[in-house]
Amino acid sequence: MEDASIAPRPVAGAATTVPAGLAIGPDSAYLFVAAAPPPPPSPLASTIAALLTGEKWNGVDPHTGKTVISYSFAGETSSYSYSGADWNSSYAGTMRPFSDADRVVTRQILDTIEAVANVQFVEVPDTYDQVGLVRYAYSSVVQSHAGMAGIAFFPGTDPSAGDVWISTEISGGMWDFFRPSVILHETLHAIGLEDTAGSGIPASANIMPNTVMSYATMAGAVRGFLAAYPAEPMPFDVAALQLLYGAAATNAGDTVYDVSAPGFRTFRSLWDAGGTDTVDASRVKSAVDIDLTPGARSKIGFGIGAQGHFDGGGFQQAFHKDTLGIVQGAIIENAIGTALADTLTGNAADNRLAGGAGNDTLRGGAGNDTLLGQAGNDWLDGGTGDDTAEYEGPRAQYVVSRAGDGFSVKDKNGGVDTLVGVERLVFSDARMALDLGDSAGTAAKLVGAVLGAAAVRNGPYVGVSIGLLEGGMTAHELARVGLDYVLGPRADDASVAQLLSANLHGGPAAAGQYLAWLQQGTYSQEDLVQAVAQSVENKANIDFVGLAQGGLDYFG
């Protein structure tokens, strides 16, 4: 069925409304069901496809664009219609209502789904003549007949569709650590997700930290135990839910994720819809390895123990350190490390990575990144793009020199950083260009030709010129700006020839030749400036080779 626009009707006991037909009788056919769309080409396409049951709920609120999914908790006045379903028909006879505590847990779980998918869960009373699409209750049949902790029915038109049953065997307090993950797992079944057993997802990826639809506590395990279980959709689950229902606009502003907070002491997945965002580990007491790449996992200083049982009777123990996953499609721009030796890895955005104290490794990736090694002996790799290493002290506090394919920056107060793929340095009072093959080199040569070699190392001219070039001005246009600045607007050819000869040769030796070229039309004034700027003599005058070895200081 295609998406339906449905007139709202009141919900009993509430002032809000939900689309009519979503809160329905237990014997009614469920109307708002649609086929799941195929996943578009992506690195996760086959994984997402493996997680889909083939159906989804499809009652869309025309005002919000959200798929509205009603839910209810079965009680003493509830009714079920499971005729002809062999042992399924025993559910109603062994039904027990959810405890108040598990109702709270369920609402919290539904909140985590709303935070990543464009759905709205609406609670309705569960009575003889009205129920939710998704219904919750305990039953002893789950364990005795199915041998499971929980079971749920996929979206569909049958009255049993969407029903979630949790085994009474795990309803006691000793299972409080595990039951929320079971409720989450079964809820995802009820809205369109499938188990991963036999799915073809590689064993290395088919684990609970990636998807709660897996039963594997570690790669290859068929069952096992975790010291803490996921209580929110994991990255693969989020990708599948967003295919079915669209992405939620959660955390669309500038968001800081403090991974030292208690809420991060378990498996977590981050979905972020926009803004400039930061993963902040500055208060974590052990080293972290944060990777901002969408789909990557990060170690945030906390681990979760695991036991795994394997086919053939094998048993292993493990310790999951990579407890944080960034959802495919989520862009987190910045990361802040700890006081220890961290590894921070950026993504394709313009990242700002701050290592803090300790001997850190910062990798910018694509984008125009800013890297702050801060205290310690750090490795800074800008990757592609125009990248900057930022230092807190004045220029005089640091010694910059060529080191292999990169540069070394030595802090006179202690600490040596190694830089590769970094084009700019920023100090508290000055800047330095390390990439003289690009705009900085062009600026230095043009300044040397028009203002003389001394101007390359003194004054604001190089900084202004770099800014103009990086702002879109061409070298031809910058040559004109330089001539007009020194000689006044549209100086005559003789003045231009004399200026360039004086700067290149220290006197009028070449002025005659330059003037002839200008008068004969061999060069325009701007083209002659560029030719002189590229000459061997000009490069020698400004010590271009030396600048390439030690960097070009400038202001701006």
Coordinates of C-alpha atoms in Angstrom, one line a residue:
M1 CA 0.0 0.0 0.0
E2 CA 1.2 3.5 -0.8
D3 CA 1.7 6.1 1.9
A4 CA -1.8 7.1 3.2
S5 CA -3.1 10.5 4.4
I6 CA -5.4 9.7 7.2
A7 CA -7.9 12.0 9.1
P8 CA -6.9 12.2 12.8
R9 CA -9.2 11.0 15.5
P10 CA -8.9 11.5 19.3
V11 CA -7.0 9.0 21.5
A12 CA -8.9 7.9 24.5
G13 CA -7.8 9.7 27.6
A14 CA -5.5 12.1 25.7
A15 CA -5.8 15.6 24.2
T16 CA -3.7 14.6 21.1
T17 CA -4.8 12.9 18.0
V18 CA -3.4 10.0 15.9
P19 CA -4.3 9.0 12.4
A20 CA -7.6 7.1 12.4
G21 CA -7.2 3.4 11.9
L22 CA -3.9 3.1 13.7
A23 CA -5.5 2.4 17.0
I24 CA -7.7 -0.6 16.0
G25 CA -9.6 -3.5 17.3
P26 CA -7.8 -6.9 17.9
D27 CA -9.8 -8.7 15.2
S28 CA -9.4 -6.0 12.6
A29 CA -7.2 -6.3 9.5
Y30 CA -4.2 -3.9 9.7
L31 CA -4.5 -1.6 6.7
F32 CA -1.4 0.6 6.8
V33 CA 1.3 -1.9 5.7
A34 CA 3.7 -1.5 2.8
A35 CA 6.6 -3.3 1.2
A36 CA 10.1 -2.3 2.3
P37 CA 12.0 -0.4 -0.3
P38 CA 15.2 -1.9 -1.7
P39 CA 18.4 -0.3 -0.3
P40 CA 20.2 2.0 -2.7
P41 CA 23.8 1.2 -3.6
S42 CA 26.2 1.8 -0.7
P43 CA 28.8 -0.1 1.3
L44 CA 26.0 -1.2 3.6
A45 CA 23.4 -2.1 1.0
S46 CA 23.7 -5.9 1.4
T47 CA 23.8 -5.6 5.2
I48 CA 20.7 -3.4 5.2
A49 CA 18.9 -5.8 2.9
A50 CA 19.7 -8.7 5.2
L51 CA 18.0 -6.8 8.1
L52 CA 14.7 -6.2 6.4
T53 CA 11.6 -8.4 6.9
G54 CA 10.1 -7.0 3.7
E55 CA 7.3 -5.0 5.3
K56 CA 6.9 -1.8 7.2
W57 CA 4.2 0.2 8.8
N58 CA 2.9 2.9 6.5
G59 CA 0.5 5.3 8.2
V60 CA 2.0 8.7 7.5
D61 CA 0.8 11.8 9.3
P62 CA 0.4 14.4 6.4
H63 CA 1.2 17.3 8.8
T64 CA 4.5 16.0 10.1
G65 CA 5.6 13.5 7.5
K66 CA 6.3 11.0 10.2
T67 CA 5.1 7.4 10.2
V68 CA 2.8 7.1 13.2
I69 CA 2.9 3.8 15.0
S70 CA 0.5 3.2 17.8
Y71 CA 1.5 0.9 20.7
S72 CA -0.2 -0.5 23.7
F73 CA 0.4 -2.6 26.8
A74 CA -1.9 -5.6 27.1
G75 CA -3.9 -5.8 30.4
E76 CA -6.8 -7.7 32.0
T77 CA -9.4 -6.3 29.6
S78 CA -7.3 -7.0 26.4
S79 CA -8.3 -9.4 23.7
Y80 CA -6.3 -11.4 21.2
S81 CA -7.3 -13.1 18.0
Y82 CA -4.7 -15.9 17.2
S83 CA -7.0 -18.5 15.8
G84 CA -5.5 -21.4 13.9
A85 CA -1.9 -20.6 14.9
D86 CA -1.2 -23.9 16.8
W87 CA 0.9 -22.9 19.9
N88 CA 0.6 -19.2 19.1
S89 CA -3.0 -19.4 20.3
S90 CA -1.7 -20.1 23.8
Y91 CA -0.2 -16.6 24.2
A92 CA -3.5 -15.1 25.3
G93 CA -4.0 -17.8 27.9
T94 CA -0.6 -17.3 29.5
M95 CA -0.6 -13.5 29.1
R96 CA 0.7 -11.3 31.9
P97 CA 0.7 -7.5 31.7
F98 CA 4.1 -5.7 31.6
S99 CA 5.3 -4.3 34.9
D100 CA 5.3 -0.6 35.4
A101 CA 9.1 -0.6 35.3
D102 CA 9.1 -2.4 31.9
R103 CA 6.6 0.0 30.6
V104 CA 9.0 2.8 31.4
V105 CA 11.8 0.9 29.8
T106 CA 9.7 0.3 26.7
R107 CA 8.9 4.0 26.3
Q108 CA 12.6 4.9 26.7
I109 CA 13.4 2.3 24.0
L110 CA 10.8 3.8 21.6
D111 CA 12.3 7.2 22.3
T112 CA 15.7 5.9 21.1
I113 CA 14.0 4.7 17.9
E114 CA 12.3 8.1 17.4
A115 CA 15.7 9.7 17.8
V116 CA 17.1 8.0 14.7
A117 CA 14.1 7.3 12.4
N118 CA 11.3 9.5 11.2
V119 CA 8.6 7.8 13.2
Q120 CA 6.2 8.8 16.0
F121 CA 5.1 6.2 18.6
V122 CA 1.7 7.0 20.1
E123 CA 0.6 5.1 23.2
V124 CA -3.1 4.0 23.2
P125 CA -5.2 2.0 25.7
D126 CA -5.2 -1.7 25.1
T127 CA -8.9 -2.8 25.6
Y128 CA -11.4 -5.2 24.2
D129 CA -12.1 -3.0 21.2
Q130 CA -8.9 -0.9 20.8
V131 CA -5.2 -1.8 20.6
G132 CA -2.0 -0.5 19.2
L133 CA -0.2 -1.7 16.1
V134 CA 2.6 -2.8 18.4
R135 CA 1.4 -4.6 21.6
Y136 CA 3.5 -5.7 24.6
A137 CA 2.9 -8.4 27.2
Y138 CA 4.7 -11.3 28.9
S139 CA 3.9 -14.9 28.2
S140 CA 5.3 -18.3 29.4
V141 CA 4.7 -19.7 25.9
V142 CA 7.7 -17.8 24.6
Q143 CA 10.1 -19.9 26.6
S144 CA 8.3 -23.2 26.9
H145 CA 7.4 -23.5 23.2
A146 CA 9.9 -21.3 21.4
G147 CA 12.8 -21.6 23.8
M148 CA 13.4 -17.9 23.5
A149 CA 13.6 -14.8 25.7
G150 CA 11.2 -13.0 23.4
I151 CA 9.3 -13.2 20.2
A152 CA 7.5 -10.7 17.9
F153 CA 5.5 -10.7 14.8
F154 CA 6.5 -8.7 11.8
P155 CA 4.4 -5.9 10.2
G156 CA 1.5 -7.3 8.3
T157 CA -2.3 -7.4 7.9
D158 CA -2.9 -10.2 10.3
P159 CA -4.1 -9.2 13.8
S160 CA -1.0 -10.8 15.4
A161 CA 1.3 -8.5 13.4
G162 CA 3.3 -6.2 15.6
D163 CA 2.7 -8.1 18.8
V164 CA 5.7 -8.4 21.1
W165 CA 5.8 -11.2 23.7
I166 CA 8.6 -11.3 26.4
S167 CA 9.1 -14.5 28.3
T168 CA 7.9 -14.5 31.9
E169 CA 11.1 -16.4 32.6
I170 CA 13.1 -13.2 32.3
S171 CA 10.6 -10.8 33.8
G172 CA 12.2 -10.9 37.2
G173 CA 14.7 -8.4 38.7
M174 CA 17.7 -10.7 38.1
W175 CA 17.2 -10.1 34.3
D176 CA 17.0 -6.3 34.5
F177 CA 20.4 -6.0 32.8
F178 CA 19.3 -8.1 29.8
R179 CA 15.6 -7.5 29.4
P180 CA 15.8 -4.0 27.8
S181 CA 17.9 -5.3 25.0
V182 CA 15.3 -8.1 24.4
I183 CA 12.5 -5.6 24.3
L184 CA 14.4 -3.5 21.9
H185 CA 15.2 -6.6 19.7
E186 CA 11.6 -7.7 19.6
T187 CA 10.4 -4.1 19.0
L188 CA 12.6 -3.8 15.9
H189 CA 11.1 -7.1 14.7
A190 CA 7.6 -5.6 15.2
I191 CA 8.5 -2.6 13.0
G192 CA 10.3 -4.4 10.2
L193 CA 13.7 -5.7 11.1
E194 CA 14.9 -9.3 10.8
D195 CA 17.4 -11.5 12.7
T196 CA 20.9 -11.7 11.2
A197 CA 21.3 -15.5 11.7
G198 CA 22.0 -17.0 8.2
S199 CA 21.8 -13.5 6.7
G200 CA 25.1 -13.6 4.9
I201 CA 26.5 -10.7 6.9
P202 CA 30.2 -11.5 7.5
A203 CA 30.9 -12.9 10.9
S204 CA 33.3 -10.1 11.7
A205 CA 30.4 -7.6 11.4
N206 CA 27.5 -9.7 12.5
I207 CA 27.8 -8.9 16.2
M208 CA 25.6 -7.1 18.8
P209 CA 27.7 -3.9 18.9
N210 CA 26.8 -3.4 15.2
T211 CA 23.2 -4.7 15.3
V212 CA 20.9 -5.8 18.1
M213 CA 19.3 -8.2 15.6
S214 CA 22.4 -10.4 16.0
Y215 CA 22.8 -13.1 18.7
A216 CA 26.6 -13.0 18.5
T217 CA 28.4 -11.5 21.4
M218 CA 31.6 -11.7 19.4
A219 CA 32.6 -12.6 15.8
G220 CA 31.5 -16.1 15.0
A221 CA 29.7 -16.9 18.3
V222 CA 26.3 -18.5 18.1
R223 CA 25.4 -17.4 21.6
G224 CA 27.0 -15.9 24.7
F225 CA 27.0 -13.2 27.3
L226 CA 27.7 -9.5 27.5
A227 CA 28.5 -7.5 30.6
A228 CA 26.3 -4.8 29.2
Y229 CA 23.8 -5.1 26.4
P230 CA 22.7 -2.4 23.8
A231 CA 19.6 -0.6 24.8
E232 CA 19.3 1.5 21.6
P233 CA 19.5 0.7 17.9
M234 CA 23.1 0.1 16.8
P235 CA 24.6 1.5 13.6
F236 CA 23.3 -1.2 11.2
D237 CA 19.9 -1.1 12.8
V238 CA 19.7 2.7 12.3
A239 CA 20.7 2.4 8.7
A240 CA 17.9 -0.1 8.1
L241 CA 15.3 1.9 10.1
Q242 CA 16.2 5.0 8.1
L243 CA 15.7 3.2 4.9
L244 CA 12.2 2.1 6.0
Y245 CA 11.0 5.3 7.6
G246 CA 13.5 8.1 6.8
A247 CA 16.0 9.8 9.1
A248 CA 15.1 11.7 12.2
A249 CA 16.2 15.4 12.4
T250 CA 17.8 14.7 15.8
N251 CA 20.8 16.8 17.0
A252 CA 20.5 19.1 14.0
G253 CA 22.3 21.9 15.9
D254 CA 25.8 22.2 17.2
T255 CA 26.1 19.2 19.6
V256 CA 28.8 18.2 22.0
Y257 CA 29.0 14.5 22.9
D258 CA 30.8 14.2 26.3
V259 CA 31.8 10.6 26.2
S260 CA 32.8 10.6 29.8
A261 CA 29.1 10.9 30.8
P262 CA 27.5 7.8 32.4
G263 CA 25.3 7.3 29.4
F264 CA 28.3 6.3 27.3
R265 CA 29.3 3.5 29.6
T266 CA 27.7 1.0 27.3
F267 CA 27.4 0.3 23.6
R268 CA 26.3 3.5 21.9
S269 CA 25.6 4.7 18.3
L270 CA 25.6 8.3 17.3
W271 CA 23.1 9.8 14.8
D272 CA 23.5 13.5 14.1
A273 CA 21.4 15.3 11.6
G274 CA 23.5 18.5 11.2
G275 CA 25.4 21.4 12.8
T276 CA 29.0 21.5 13.8
D277 CA 29.5 18.7 16.3
T278 CA 32.2 17.5 18.7
V279 CA 33.1 14.2 20.4
D280 CA 34.7 15.4 23.7
A281 CA 36.9 12.9 25.6
S282 CA 38.7 15.5 27.6
R283 CA 37.4 14.2 30.9
V284 CA 38.1 10.5 30.1
K285 CA 40.8 9.0 32.3
S286 CA 42.3 6.6 29.8
A287 CA 43.5 7.0 26.2
V288 CA 40.9 7.0 23.4
D289 CA 40.9 6.1 19.7
I290 CA 38.2 8.2 18.1
D291 CA 37.3 7.7 14.4
L292 CA 34.8 10.2 13.0
T293 CA 34.4 8.3 9.8
P294 CA 30.7 7.4 9.3
G295 CA 30.3 3.8 10.0
A296 CA 33.5 3.5 12.0
R297 CA 33.7 2.4 15.6
S298 CA 35.7 4.2 18.4
K299 CA 37.4 3.3 21.7
I300 CA 36.3 5.9 24.3
G301 CA 38.1 4.5 27.3
F302 CA 35.5 2.0 28.4
G303 CA 35.3 -1.7 27.7
I304 CA 32.6 -4.4 27.9
G305 CA 33.4 -8.0 28.7
A306 CA 32.0 -10.7 26.4
Q307 CA 31.8 -14.5 26.4
G308 CA 31.0 -16.5 23.3
H309 CA 30.0 -20.1 22.6
F310 CA 30.8 -21.5 19.1
D311 CA 29.5 -24.4 17.0
G312 CA 31.4 -27.5 18.1
G313 CA 31.5 -26.5 21.7
G314 CA 34.2 -23.8 21.6
F315 CA 34.2 -21.0 24.2
Q316 CA 36.0 -17.7 24.2
Q317 CA 36.2 -14.5 26.2
A318 CA 36.8 -11.1 24.8
F319 CA 36.7 -7.4 25.8
H320 CA 34.9 -5.0 23.5
K321 CA 36.8 -1.6 23.6
D322 CA 35.2 -0.1 20.5
T323 CA 31.9 0.7 22.2
L324 CA 30.9 3.8 20.2
G325 CA 29.7 3.6 16.6
I326 CA 29.0 6.5 14.3
V327 CA 26.0 5.8 12.1
Q328 CA 26.5 5.8 8.3
G329 CA 25.5 9.3 7.1
A330 CA 26.2 11.1 10.4
I331 CA 28.9 13.8 10.1
I332 CA 30.7 14.7 13.4
E333 CA 33.2 17.4 12.6
N334 CA 35.4 17.7 15.7
A335 CA 37.1 15.6 18.4
I336 CA 38.9 16.4 21.6
G337 CA 41.3 13.9 23.2
T338 CA 42.4 13.1 26.7
A339 CA 45.6 13.9 28.6
L340 CA 47.0 10.6 27.4
A341 CA 48.3 9.2 24.1
D342 CA 45.2 9.3 21.9
T343 CA 44.4 8.6 18.2
L344 CA 41.9 11.0 16.6
T345 CA 40.9 10.3 13.0
G346 CA 38.8 12.7 10.9
N347 CA 36.4 12.3 8.0
A348 CA 35.6 14.1 4.8
A349 CA 34.4 17.2 6.5
D350 CA 36.6 20.1 7.7
N351 CA 37.6 18.6 11.0
R352 CA 39.1 20.2 14.2
L353 CA 41.1 17.6 16.1
A354 CA 42.6 18.5 19.5
G355 CA 44.9 15.9 21.0
G356 CA 45.4 17.4 24.5
A357 CA 48.4 16.3 26.5
G358 CA 50.1 13.0 25.7
N359 CA 51.8 11.8 22.5
D360 CA 48.9 11.8 20.2
T361 CA 48.3 10.7 16.6
L362 CA 46.0 13.0 14.6
R363 CA 44.8 12.1 11.1
G364 CA 42.7 14.7 9.3
G365 CA 41.6 12.7 6.2
A366 CA 39.8 14.6 3.5
G367 CA 38.7 18.2 4.0
N368 CA 40.5 21.3 5.2
D369 CA 41.4 20.2 8.7
T370 CA 42.8 22.0 11.8
L371 CA 45.0 19.8 14.0
L372 CA 46.1 20.7 17.5
G373 CA 48.7 18.3 18.9
Q374 CA 49.1 20.4 22.1
A375 CA 51.4 19.1 24.7
G376 CA 53.6 16.0 24.0
N377 CA 55.3 14.6 21.0
D378 CA 52.6 14.3 18.4
W379 CA 52.1 13.0 14.9
L380 CA 49.9 15.2 12.7
D381 CA 48.8 13.9 9.3
G382 CA 46.6 16.4 7.5
G383 CA 45.6 14.0 4.7
T384 CA 44.2 15.6 1.6
G385 CA 42.8 19.2 1.5
D386 CA 44.4 22.4 2.8
D387 CA 45.3 21.5 6.4
T388 CA 46.5 23.6 9.3
A389 CA 48.4 22.8 12.5
E390 CA 47.6 25.2 15.3
Y391 CA 50.0 26.2 18.1
E392 CA 49.2 28.1 21.2
G393 CA 52.5 30.0 21.7
P394 CA 54.2 32.8 19.7
R395 CA 56.2 32.0 16.6
A396 CA 59.5 32.6 18.4
Q397 CA 58.8 29.7 20.7
Y398 CA 59.0 27.1 17.9
V399 CA 61.7 25.8 15.5
V400 CA 60.3 24.6 12.2
S401 CA 62.4 22.4 9.8
R402 CA 62.1 19.9 7.0
A403 CA 61.8 16.3 8.2
G404 CA 61.7 13.7 5.4
D405 CA 58.4 14.3 3.4
G406 CA 57.1 16.5 6.1
F407 CA 58.2 19.0 8.8
S408 CA 59.3 19.0 12.4
V409 CA 58.0 21.6 14.8
K410 CA 60.0 21.8 18.0
D411 CA 58.6 23.6 21.0
K412 CA 61.5 25.3 22.9
N413 CA 59.5 24.6 26.1
G414 CA 59.4 20.8 25.3
G415 CA 57.8 18.6 22.7
V416 CA 58.5 17.8 19.1
D417 CA 55.7 17.3 16.6
T418 CA 56.0 15.6 13.2
L419 CA 53.8 16.9 10.4
V420 CA 52.9 15.3 7.1
G421 CA 50.3 16.6 4.7
V422 CA 50.0 19.9 6.6
E423 CA 50.0 23.1 4.5
R424 CA 49.8 25.8 7.2
L425 CA 50.9 26.6 10.7
V426 CA 49.2 29.1 12.9
F427 CA 50.8 30.6 16.0
S428 CA 49.5 33.1 18.5
D429 CA 51.1 36.0 16.6
A430 CA 51.9 34.8 13.1
R431 CA 51.3 32.2 10.4
M432 CA 53.6 30.0 8.3
A433 CA 53.0 28.4 4.9
L434 CA 54.6 25.0 4.3
D435 CA 53.2 24.4 0.8
L436 CA 55.2 26.6 -1.5
G437 CA 53.9 24.8 -4.5
D438 CA 50.5 26.4 -4.2
S439 CA 49.1 29.8 -3.4
A440 CA 51.8 30.6 -0.8
G441 CA 54.6 30.0 -3.3
T442 CA 52.9 32.1 -5.9
A443 CA 52.4 34.9 -3.4
A444 CA 56.0 34.8 -2.3
K445 CA 57.3 35.0 -5.8
L446 CA 55.0 37.8 -6.9
V447 CA 55.8 39.8 -3.7
G448 CA 59.5 39.4 -4.4
A449 CA 59.1 40.6 -8.0
V450 CA 57.0 43.6 -7.2
L451 CA 58.1 44.7 -3.7
G452 CA 61.6 43.1 -3.5
A453 CA 63.0 40.2 -1.6
A454 CA 63.0 41.8 1.8
A455 CA 59.2 42.2 1.6
V456 CA 58.8 38.4 1.4
R457 CA 60.1 38.0 5.0
N458 CA 58.9 41.2 6.5
G459 CA 55.5 43.0 6.7
P460 CA 52.0 41.8 5.9
Y461 CA 52.4 41.5 2.1
V462 CA 52.7 37.8 1.8
G463 CA 49.8 37.2 4.1
V464 CA 47.6 39.6 2.2
S465 CA 48.6 38.1 -1.1
I466 CA 47.9 34.5 0.1
G467 CA 44.5 35.6 1.4
L468 CA 43.6 37.2 -2.0
L469 CA 44.7 34.2 -4.0
E470 CA 42.8 31.8 -1.7
G471 CA 39.8 34.0 -1.9
G472 CA 39.7 33.5 -5.7
M473 CA 41.9 36.2 -7.2
T474 CA 44.2 35.0 -10.1
A475 CA 47.9 35.6 -10.2
H476 CA 47.4 37.9 -13.1
E477 CA 45.0 40.0 -11.1
L478 CA 47.3 40.0 -8.1
A479 CA 50.2 41.2 -10.2
R480 CA 48.0 44.2 -11.2
V481 CA 47.1 44.9 -7.6
G482 CA 50.8 44.9 -6.7
L483 CA 51.9 47.2 -9.4
D484 CA 49.1 49.7 -8.6
Y485 CA 50.0 49.5 -4.9
V486 CA 53.7 50.4 -5.6
L487 CA 53.5 52.7 -8.6
G488 CA 49.9 54.0 -8.5
P489 CA 47.1 53.0 -10.8
R490 CA 48.1 52.1 -14.4
A491 CA 51.8 53.2 -14.3
D492 CA 53.6 53.6 -17.6
D493 CA 55.7 50.8 -19.1
A494 CA 59.0 52.5 -18.3
S495 CA 58.2 52.7 -14.6
V496 CA 57.2 49.0 -14.5
A497 CA 60.4 48.0 -16.3
Q498 CA 62.6 50.0 -13.9
L499 CA 60.8 48.6 -10.9
L500 CA 61.1 44.9 -11.9
S501 CA 64.8 45.4 -12.9
A502 CA 65.6 47.0 -9.6
N503 CA 64.0 44.2 -7.6
L504 CA 65.5 41.4 -9.7
H505 CA 69.0 42.8 -10.5
G506 CA 69.5 45.6 -8.0
G507 CA 69.5 48.3 -10.7
P508 CA 68.5 49.2 -14.3
A509 CA 70.4 46.4 -16.0
A510 CA 67.4 44.7 -17.4
A511 CA 65.1 47.7 -17.6
G512 CA 65.7 48.2 -21.4
Q513 CA 64.9 44.6 -22.3
Y514 CA 61.7 44.7 -20.1
L515 CA 60.6 48.0 -21.7
A516 CA 61.1 46.6 -25.2
W517 CA 59.0 43.5 -24.4
L518 CA 56.2 45.7 -23.1
Q519 CA 56.3 48.2 -26.0
Q520 CA 56.4 45.4 -28.6
G521 CA 53.4 43.6 -27.0
T522 CA 55.4 40.5 -26.1
Y523 CA 54.1 40.8 -22.5
S524 CA 51.4 42.8 -20.8
Q525 CA 52.5 44.5 -17.6
E526 CA 50.8 41.7 -15.6
D527 CA 52.3 38.9 -17.7
L528 CA 55.8 40.4 -17.3
V529 CA 55.4 40.5 -13.6
Q530 CA 54.5 36.8 -13.6
A531 CA 57.4 35.9 -15.9
V532 CA 59.9 37.8 -13.7
A533 CA 58.3 36.2 -10.6
Q534 CA 59.0 32.7 -12.0
S535 CA 62.6 33.5 -13.0
V536 CA 65.6 31.7 -11.5
E537 CA 66.9 35.1 -10.4
N538 CA 63.8 36.0 -8.4
K539 CA 63.6 32.5 -6.7
A540 CA 67.3 33.0 -5.7
N541 CA 66.7 36.5 -4.4
I542 CA 63.8 35.4 -2.1
D543 CA 65.6 32.1 -1.2
F544 CA 62.8 30.0 -2.4
V545 CA 64.6 26.8 -1.8
G546 CA 65.3 27.8 1.8
L547 CA 61.6 28.8 2.3
A548 CA 60.6 25.4 1.0
Q549 CA 62.8 23.8 3.6
G550 CA 61.9 25.9 6.6
G551 CA 58.5 27.4 5.8
L552 CA 57.3 30.9 4.9
D553 CA 56.4 33.1 7.8
Y554 CA 53.6 35.6 7.2
F555 CA 51.0 37.7 9.0
G556 CA 47.3 37.6 8.3

